[in-house]
Tab-separated table of C-alpha atoms and ligand atoms in Angstrom:
chain	number	residue	atom	x	y	z
A	1	MET	CA	-199.743	29.781	26.110
A	2	THR	CA	-198.419	33.336	26.492
A	3	THR	CA	-195.295	32.554	28.515
A	4	ALA	CA	-192.640	29.977	27.668
A	5	ILE	CA	-189.094	29.249	28.850
A	6	ALA	CA	-186.495	27.527	26.677
A	7	GLN	CA	-182.911	26.393	27.044
A	8	ALA	CA	-180.278	25.956	24.314
A	9	HIS	CA	-176.570	25.153	24.166
A	10	PRO	CA	-173.917	26.958	22.101
A	11	ASN	CA	-172.058	24.965	19.459
A	12	ILE	CA	-168.543	24.788	18.085
A	13	ALA	CA	-168.267	24.892	14.297
A	14	LEU	CA	-166.109	22.082	12.882
A	15	ILE	CA	-166.692	23.387	9.335
A	16	LYS	CA	-167.259	27.138	9.491
A	17	TYR	CA	-170.022	29.449	8.314
A	18	TRP	CA	-168.382	32.697	7.155
A	19	GLY	CA	-170.117	35.017	4.705
A	20	ASN	CA	-173.683	35.220	3.428
A	21	ARG	CA	-175.238	35.127	-0.004
A	22	ASP	CA	-178.093	37.161	1.475
A	23	ASP	CA	-177.339	39.051	4.703
A	24	GLY	CA	-180.996	39.933	5.369
A	25	LEU	CA	-182.180	36.329	5.240
A	26	ARG	CA	-178.867	34.931	6.536
A	27	LEU	CA	-178.496	32.591	3.586
A	28	PRO	CA	-174.893	31.378	3.904
A	29	ARG	CA	-172.307	31.042	1.137
A	30	ASN	CA	-171.441	27.525	2.357
A	31	GLY	CA	-172.811	24.765	4.544
A	32	SER	CA	-171.370	24.196	8.022
A	33	ILE	CA	-171.083	21.432	10.641
A	34	SER	CA	-170.947	21.754	14.421
A	35	MET	CA	-171.030	19.934	17.722
A	36	THR	CA	-173.625	21.172	20.220
A	37	LEU	CA	-171.961	21.830	23.599
A	38	ALA	CA	-173.380	20.242	26.761
A	39	GLY	CA	-173.057	21.984	30.104
A	40	LEU	CA	-173.123	25.529	28.694
A	41	HIS	CA	-176.610	27.048	28.632
A	42	THR	CA	-178.682	29.994	27.552
A	43	VAL	CA	-182.066	30.138	29.298
A	44	THR	CA	-184.717	32.488	27.892
A	45	ARG	CA	-188.219	33.378	29.063
A	46	VAL	CA	-190.666	35.102	26.694
A	47	ARG	CA	-193.993	36.516	27.887
A	48	PHE	CA	-196.405	38.168	25.455
A	49	ASP	CA	-198.592	40.718	27.219
A	50	PRO	CA	-201.313	42.902	25.631
A	51	ASP	CA	-200.693	45.576	28.296
A	52	LEU	CA	-197.056	46.171	27.315
A	53	GLU	CA	-196.372	49.203	25.129
A	54	LEU	CA	-192.866	48.176	24.127
A	55	ASP	CA	-190.835	44.997	24.013
A	56	SER	CA	-188.497	44.785	26.986
A	57	VAL	CA	-185.277	42.779	26.786
A	58	THR	CA	-183.090	41.835	29.764
A	59	LEU	CA	-179.804	40.029	29.043
A	60	ASN	CA	-177.706	38.633	31.868
A	61	ARG	CA	-179.750	40.635	34.421
A	62	ARG	CA	-179.222	43.999	32.663
A	63	PRO	CA	-181.342	45.927	30.170
A	64	ALA	CA	-180.065	44.957	26.717
A	65	ALA	CA	-177.837	47.420	24.844
A	66	PRO	CA	-179.817	49.184	22.074
A	67	ALA	CA	-178.309	47.150	19.208
A	68	ASP	CA	-178.919	43.844	21.016
A	69	ARG	CA	-182.475	44.866	21.890
A	70	GLU	CA	-183.130	45.843	18.264
A	71	ARG	CA	-181.956	42.421	17.054
A	72	VAL	CA	-184.251	40.636	19.527
A	73	VAL	CA	-187.210	42.882	18.589
A	74	ARG	CA	-186.677	42.098	14.896
A	75	HIS	CA	-186.796	38.412	15.747
A	76	LEU	CA	-189.955	38.827	17.838
A	77	ASP	CA	-191.492	40.658	14.855
A	78	LEU	CA	-190.859	37.596	12.685
A	79	VAL	CA	-192.553	35.355	15.252
A	80	ARG	CA	-195.463	37.798	15.609
A	81	SER	CA	-195.986	37.936	11.865
A	82	MET	CA	-196.040	34.130	11.655
A	83	ALA	CA	-198.566	33.970	14.513
A	84	GLY	CA	-200.689	36.890	13.269
A	85	ALA	CA	-200.169	38.510	16.679
A	86	SER	CA	-199.230	42.006	17.781
A	87	ASP	CA	-198.714	41.829	21.569
A	88	LYS	CA	-195.397	43.119	22.851
A	89	ALA	CA	-193.170	40.827	24.873
A	90	GLU	CA	-190.991	40.732	27.935
A	91	VAL	CA	-187.796	38.762	27.175
A	92	VAL	CA	-185.441	37.722	29.970
A	93	SER	CA	-182.347	35.724	29.024
A	94	ALA	CA	-179.129	34.643	30.712
A	95	ASN	CA	-176.061	32.526	29.968
A	96	ASP	CA	-173.939	30.523	32.362
A	97	PHE	CA	-170.793	31.012	30.239
A	98	PRO	CA	-168.787	34.150	29.290
A	99	ALA	CA	-170.505	36.145	26.510
A	100	GLY	CA	-168.725	37.701	23.546
A	101	ALA	CA	-165.615	35.518	23.808
A	102	GLY	CA	-166.002	33.508	20.636
A	103	LEU	CA	-168.199	30.972	22.417
A	104	ALA	CA	-171.022	31.545	19.924
A	105	SER	CA	-173.425	32.952	22.495
A	106	SER	CA	-175.637	34.236	19.659
A	107	ALA	CA	-176.201	30.602	18.605
A	108	SER	CA	-177.657	29.491	21.941
A	109	ALA	CA	-179.331	32.884	22.424
A	110	PHE	CA	-181.317	32.805	19.184
A	111	ALA	CA	-182.070	29.076	19.413
A	112	ALA	CA	-183.555	29.572	22.913
A	113	LEU	CA	-185.347	32.792	21.911
A	114	THR	CA	-186.872	31.149	18.826
A	115	LEU	CA	-188.177	28.159	20.760
A	116	ALA	CA	-189.530	30.208	23.695
A	117	ALA	CA	-191.105	32.917	21.508
A	118	ALA	CA	-192.713	30.407	19.126
A	119	ALA	CA	-194.190	28.428	22.046
A	120	ALA	CA	-195.366	31.574	23.842
A	121	ALA	CA	-197.042	32.771	20.614
A	122	GLY	CA	-198.838	29.433	20.289
A	123	LEU	CA	-197.034	28.407	17.089
A	124	ASP	CA	-196.719	24.682	16.513
A	125	LEU	CA	-193.406	24.379	14.650
A	126	THR	CA	-191.344	21.353	13.662
A	127	PRO	CA	-187.630	21.288	14.562
A	128	THR	CA	-186.904	22.100	10.894
A	129	ASP	CA	-189.206	25.153	11.049
A	130	LEU	CA	-187.508	26.243	14.285
A	131	SER	CA	-184.046	25.852	12.733
A	132	ARG	CA	-185.048	27.926	9.690
A	133	LEU	CA	-186.504	30.624	11.936
A	134	ALA	CA	-183.519	30.600	14.349
A	135	ARG	CA	-181.245	31.074	11.293
A	136	ARG	CA	-182.896	34.460	10.646
A	137	GLY	CA	-181.740	35.641	14.118
A	138	SER	CA	-178.217	34.206	13.957
A	139	GLY	CA	-176.926	31.784	11.353
A	140	SER	CA	-175.181	29.473	13.822
A	141	ALA	CA	-178.403	29.335	15.915
A	142	SER	CA	-179.947	27.160	13.190
A	143	ARG	CA	-177.531	24.425	14.357
A	144	SER	CA	-178.116	24.868	18.118
A	145	VAL	CA	-181.763	23.806	17.676
A	146	PHE	CA	-180.419	20.240	17.408
A	147	GLY	CA	-178.224	18.151	19.689
A	148	GLY	CA	-175.091	16.168	18.889
A	149	TYR	CA	-173.389	16.604	15.511
A	150	VAL	CA	-175.310	18.923	13.211
A	151	GLU	CA	-175.073	20.112	9.611
A	152	TRP	CA	-176.583	23.342	8.305
A	153	ARG	CA	-177.150	22.733	4.601
A	154	VAL	CA	-176.387	25.732	2.444
A	155	GLY	CA	-179.822	25.607	0.746
A	156	GLN	CA	-181.110	27.667	-2.161
A	157	ASP	CA	-183.492	29.998	-0.360
A	158	ASP	CA	-185.224	30.639	2.964
A	159	GLU	CA	-187.240	27.434	2.682
A	160	SER	CA	-184.287	25.124	2.018
A	161	SER	CA	-181.634	26.583	4.356
A	162	PHE	CA	-181.886	24.845	7.741
A	163	ALA	CA	-179.878	22.483	9.929
A	164	GLU	CA	-180.363	18.771	10.599
A	165	PRO	CA	-178.637	16.233	12.814
A	166	ILE	CA	-175.841	14.077	11.375
A	167	ALA	CA	-175.590	11.962	14.556
A	168	GLY	CA	-176.968	12.244	18.082
A	169	PRO	CA	-174.919	13.205	21.168
A	170	ASP	CA	-174.317	9.538	22.063
A	171	HIS	CA	-172.741	8.723	18.705
A	172	TRP	CA	-169.207	9.757	19.715
A	173	ALA	CA	-167.907	10.949	23.085
A	174	LEU	CA	-165.748	13.823	21.887
A	175	VAL	CA	-164.886	16.627	24.280
A	176	ASP	CA	-164.349	20.309	23.481
A	177	LEU	CA	-161.774	21.736	25.896
A	178	ILE	CA	-162.101	25.501	25.539
A	179	ALA	CA	-158.848	27.207	26.477
A	180	LEU	CA	-159.795	30.722	27.591
A	181	VAL	CA	-156.930	33.081	26.868
A	182	GLY	CA	-158.362	36.235	28.366
A	183	THR	CA	-159.080	39.386	26.470
A	184	GLY	CA	-157.951	39.511	22.884
A	185	PRO	CA	-158.124	42.580	20.650
A	186	LYS	CA	-161.521	44.287	20.676
A	187	PRO	CA	-163.603	41.845	18.660
A	188	VAL	CA	-165.540	42.697	15.533
A	189	GLY	CA	-168.833	40.808	15.811
A	190	SER	CA	-169.653	37.961	13.441
A	191	THR	CA	-172.477	39.836	11.712
A	192	GLU	CA	-170.072	42.580	10.600
A	193	GLY	CA	-167.421	39.968	9.804
A	194	HIS	CA	-169.748	38.075	7.442
A	195	GLN	CA	-170.301	41.314	5.517
A	196	LEU	CA	-166.555	41.809	5.069
A	197	ALA	CA	-165.805	38.232	3.956
A	198	ALA	CA	-166.371	38.991	0.261
A	199	THR	CA	-163.569	41.588	0.349
A	200	SER	CA	-160.970	38.838	0.877
A	201	PRO	CA	-159.358	37.507	-2.323
A	202	LEU	CA	-159.364	34.082	-0.617
A	203	GLN	CA	-163.087	33.819	0.096
A	204	GLU	CA	-164.060	32.411	-3.337
A	205	THR	CA	-161.373	29.719	-3.069
A	206	ARG	CA	-162.615	28.798	0.405
A	207	ILE	CA	-166.221	28.577	-0.818
A	208	ALA	CA	-165.336	26.579	-3.936
A	209	SER	CA	-163.747	23.824	-1.843
A	210	ALA	CA	-166.229	23.848	1.073
A	211	GLU	CA	-168.294	20.882	-0.192
A	212	ARG	CA	-165.194	18.680	-0.127
A	213	ARG	CA	-164.462	19.574	3.491
A	214	LEU	CA	-168.105	19.101	4.489
A	215	ALA	CA	-168.072	15.612	2.970
A	216	ALA	CA	-164.763	14.740	4.687
A	217	CYS	CA	-166.018	16.009	8.051
A	218	ARG	CA	-169.360	14.197	7.745
A	219	ARG	CA	-167.549	10.954	6.909
A	220	ALA	CA	-164.995	11.327	9.718
A	221	LEU	CA	-167.801	11.923	12.217
A	222	LEU	CA	-169.868	8.967	11.019
A	223	GLU	CA	-166.801	6.671	11.046
A	224	ARG	CA	-165.469	8.142	14.324
A	225	ASP	CA	-162.138	8.691	12.563
A	226	PHE	CA	-160.312	11.196	14.761
A	227	ALA	CA	-157.219	11.632	12.563
A	228	ARG	CA	-159.337	12.538	9.500
A	229	LEU	CA	-161.576	14.770	11.599
A	230	GLY	CA	-158.637	16.696	13.042
A	231	GLU	CA	-157.110	17.226	9.604
A	232	VAL	CA	-160.239	18.737	8.063
A	233	VAL	CA	-161.237	20.735	11.175
A	234	GLU	CA	-157.852	22.485	11.370
A	235	LEU	CA	-157.721	23.083	7.602
A	236	ASP	CA	-161.185	24.655	7.648
A	237	CYS	CA	-160.313	26.823	10.662
A	238	HIS	CA	-157.124	28.051	8.974
A	239	LEU	CA	-159.016	28.841	5.768
A	240	MET	CA	-161.653	30.902	7.624
A	241	HIS	CA	-159.009	32.816	9.582
A	242	ALA	CA	-157.021	33.378	6.357
A	243	VAL	CA	-160.158	34.962	4.876
A	244	MET	CA	-160.645	37.066	8.023
A	245	GLN	CA	-157.026	38.225	8.014
A	246	THR	CA	-157.097	39.181	4.323
A	247	CYS	CA	-160.385	41.081	4.178
A	248	SER	CA	-160.533	44.835	4.137
A	249	PRO	CA	-160.164	45.997	6.844
A	250	PRO	CA	-158.482	42.822	8.108
A	251	LEU	CA	-159.905	40.974	11.113
A	252	PHE	CA	-157.404	39.395	13.432
A	253	TYR	CA	-158.961	37.410	16.258
A	254	TRP	CA	-155.923	35.575	17.650
A	255	ALA	CA	-154.089	36.580	20.807
A	256	PRO	CA	-150.461	35.527	21.433
A	257	ALA	CA	-151.719	32.808	23.786
A	258	SER	CA	-154.062	31.492	21.056
A	259	ILE	CA	-150.981	30.762	18.937
A	260	ALA	CA	-149.165	29.219	21.907
A	261	VAL	CA	-152.091	26.811	22.394
A	262	MET	CA	-152.225	25.937	18.672
A	263	GLN	CA	-148.481	25.161	18.689
A	264	ALA	CA	-148.791	23.092	21.878
A	265	VAL	CA	-151.657	21.056	20.385
A	266	ARG	CA	-149.599	20.314	17.270
A	267	SER	CA	-146.639	19.161	19.359
A	268	TRP	CA	-148.860	16.904	21.514
A	269	ARG	CA	-150.314	15.404	18.344
A	270	GLU	CA	-146.841	14.787	16.927
A	271	ALA	CA	-146.099	12.939	20.171
A	272	GLY	CA	-149.120	10.692	19.566
A	273	ALA	CA	-152.088	12.386	21.285
A	274	ASN	CA	-155.490	12.539	19.588
A	275	VAL	CA	-156.212	16.260	19.765
A	276	CYS	CA	-156.953	19.059	17.297
A	277	TYR	CA	-158.008	22.699	17.578
A	278	THR	CA	-160.357	25.221	16.053
A	279	LEU	CA	-161.170	28.898	16.728
A	280	ASP	CA	-164.353	30.822	15.941
A	281	ALA	CA	-164.459	34.636	15.824
A	282	GLY	CA	-162.488	35.093	19.037
A	283	PRO	CA	-159.140	34.287	20.686
A	284	ASN	CA	-160.215	31.228	22.700
A	285	VAL	CA	-159.028	27.877	21.381
A	286	HIS	CA	-161.452	24.954	21.183
A	287	CYS	CA	-159.431	21.748	21.516
A	288	LEU	CA	-161.234	18.564	20.535
A	289	CYS	CA	-160.242	15.157	21.835
A	290	PRO	CA	-161.835	11.807	22.721
A	291	ALA	CA	-163.383	11.787	26.218
A	292	ASP	CA	-160.901	9.246	27.587
A	293	SER	CA	-157.965	11.637	27.164
A	294	ALA	CA	-159.818	14.855	28.071
A	295	THR	CA	-158.684	15.070	31.706
A	296	GLU	CA	-155.006	14.699	30.826
A	297	ILE	CA	-155.154	17.112	27.871
A	298	GLY	CA	-157.157	19.578	29.980
A	299	ASP	CA	-154.309	19.594	32.528
A	300	TRP	CA	-151.739	20.192	29.771
A	301	LEU	CA	-153.814	23.087	28.390
A	302	GLN	CA	-154.161	24.666	31.797
A	303	ALA	CA	-150.343	24.763	32.020
A	304	VAL	CA	-149.863	26.667	28.718
A	305	PRO	CA	-148.774	30.236	29.592
A	306	GLY	CA	-151.617	32.697	28.957
A	307	VAL	CA	-154.440	30.186	29.453
A	308	SER	CA	-156.623	31.516	32.261
A	309	SER	CA	-158.977	28.538	32.500
A	310	VAL	CA	-160.291	25.584	30.533
A	311	LEU	CA	-164.001	24.842	30.040
A	312	ARG	CA	-165.009	21.278	29.222
A	313	ALA	CA	-168.037	20.371	27.099
A	314	GLY	CA	-169.167	17.088	25.564
A	315	PRO	CA	-171.870	16.693	22.920
A	316	GLY	CA	-175.101	18.313	24.157
A	317	GLY	CA	-178.794	17.794	23.489
A	318	PRO	CA	-181.248	19.869	21.472
A	319	ALA	CA	-182.898	23.146	22.485
A	320	ARG	CA	-185.887	22.359	24.703
A	321	LEU	CA	-188.724	23.972	26.605
A	322	LEU	CA	-188.375	24.146	30.403
A	323	ASP	CA	-191.113	24.215	33.004
A	324	SER	CA	-191.037	27.050	35.514
A	325	GLN	CA	-189.737	24.713	38.281
A	326	ASP	CA	-186.647	23.651	36.312
A	327	PRO	CA	-183.447	24.412	38.273
A	328	LEU	CA	-181.964	26.135	35.188
A	329	THR	CA	-184.546	28.934	35.519
A	330	ALA	CA	-182.550	30.104	38.576
A	331	LEU	CA	-180.165	31.687	36.019
A	332	LEU	CA	-182.847	34.247	35.096
B	1	LIG	C1	-166.997	31.988	13.249
B	1	LIG	O1	-173.835	32.832	13.558
B	1	LIG	O2	-172.467	34.340	15.045
B	1	LIG	O3	-168.663	31.150	14.737
B	1	LIG	O4	-175.494	35.045	11.749
B	1	LIG	O5	-174.391	37.215	12.169
B	1	LIG	O6	-175.211	35.845	14.107
B	1	LIG	P1	-174.650	35.841	12.707
B	1	LIG	O7	-173.240	35.146	12.789
B	1	LIG	P2	-172.813	33.894	13.657
B	1	LIG	O8	-171.487	33.454	12.900
B	1	LIG	C2	-170.742	32.366	13.343
B	1	LIG	C3	-169.367	32.446	12.824
B	1	LIG	C4	-168.417	31.412	13.379
B	1	LIG	C5	-168.440	30.128	12.560
B	1	LIG	C6	-169.643	29.232	12.786
B	1	LIG	O9	-170.191	29.183	13.912
B	1	LIG	O10	-169.985	28.506	11.844
């Protein structure tokens, strides 16, 4: 095969990845856990062609910016070296959700690119191999290879750092209501953020206690214990943002409306609702709740001043190959 199309979902981190032991290999300082998000897609087509002189990369129907293209080319180089191939590639990729808004578009992007490029290069890789390879493109992409609730184990080295499912998408019908709060301050991308994490005096404390939070999150997911889940998810989010806000230079991702949503969620919980929040490297607030209360809580969120719209995503499936007739290819 020289052409392949793949689809992957973004994910929301419940226990966060922030900071690497090895930036080149993307070996993280701590393990992380996420939920893969149904209904939000990246679709990517890769075609290797001996007649091409250069790799071409089209993202969301535009030629990729130089830095984005460079990152994709580096990833293609990894795939080519594994396949013993040298043909250049045409890469066309598109999302059906807003990019660069803390929705982890690099996770779905590199999961879909890894799967499509590996298939187009004729590599026969296991899901574990794909996760390890996706990690090299974007750490959080290692988790988007799998569906449902996923843990990326910290690992010792390239070989041992990959993600694996904790439970499938049908295990627990949680919903992520993503409150979009418009444009925050100009974001510093995650890759740069990871490199700054070590400058925070709080990072070592966060890392030293990460195993405890991973264990608590894993247990809460397996036991479908929402109260315990909410407690550890919010604690872990606050710890990551405390590290961000105390690194040098400091990174501040929250907008005023992000704080309004966080305060509203806490007041709804005090009044008895099962809901908690978490934020990645952006101002949008991911509010988690059981599916049976998602419509009501979605309406409440929509009414918080500063919230422009609310996206709704349940647990999604793994990254998968698409045939050329699949309706999702219309995105390209
Ligand atoms: C805050 O995976 O986007 O979303 O490896 O440089 O691509 P790169 O970083 P990325 O970092 C994700 C950071 C986060 C937390 C998380 O998803 O675990």
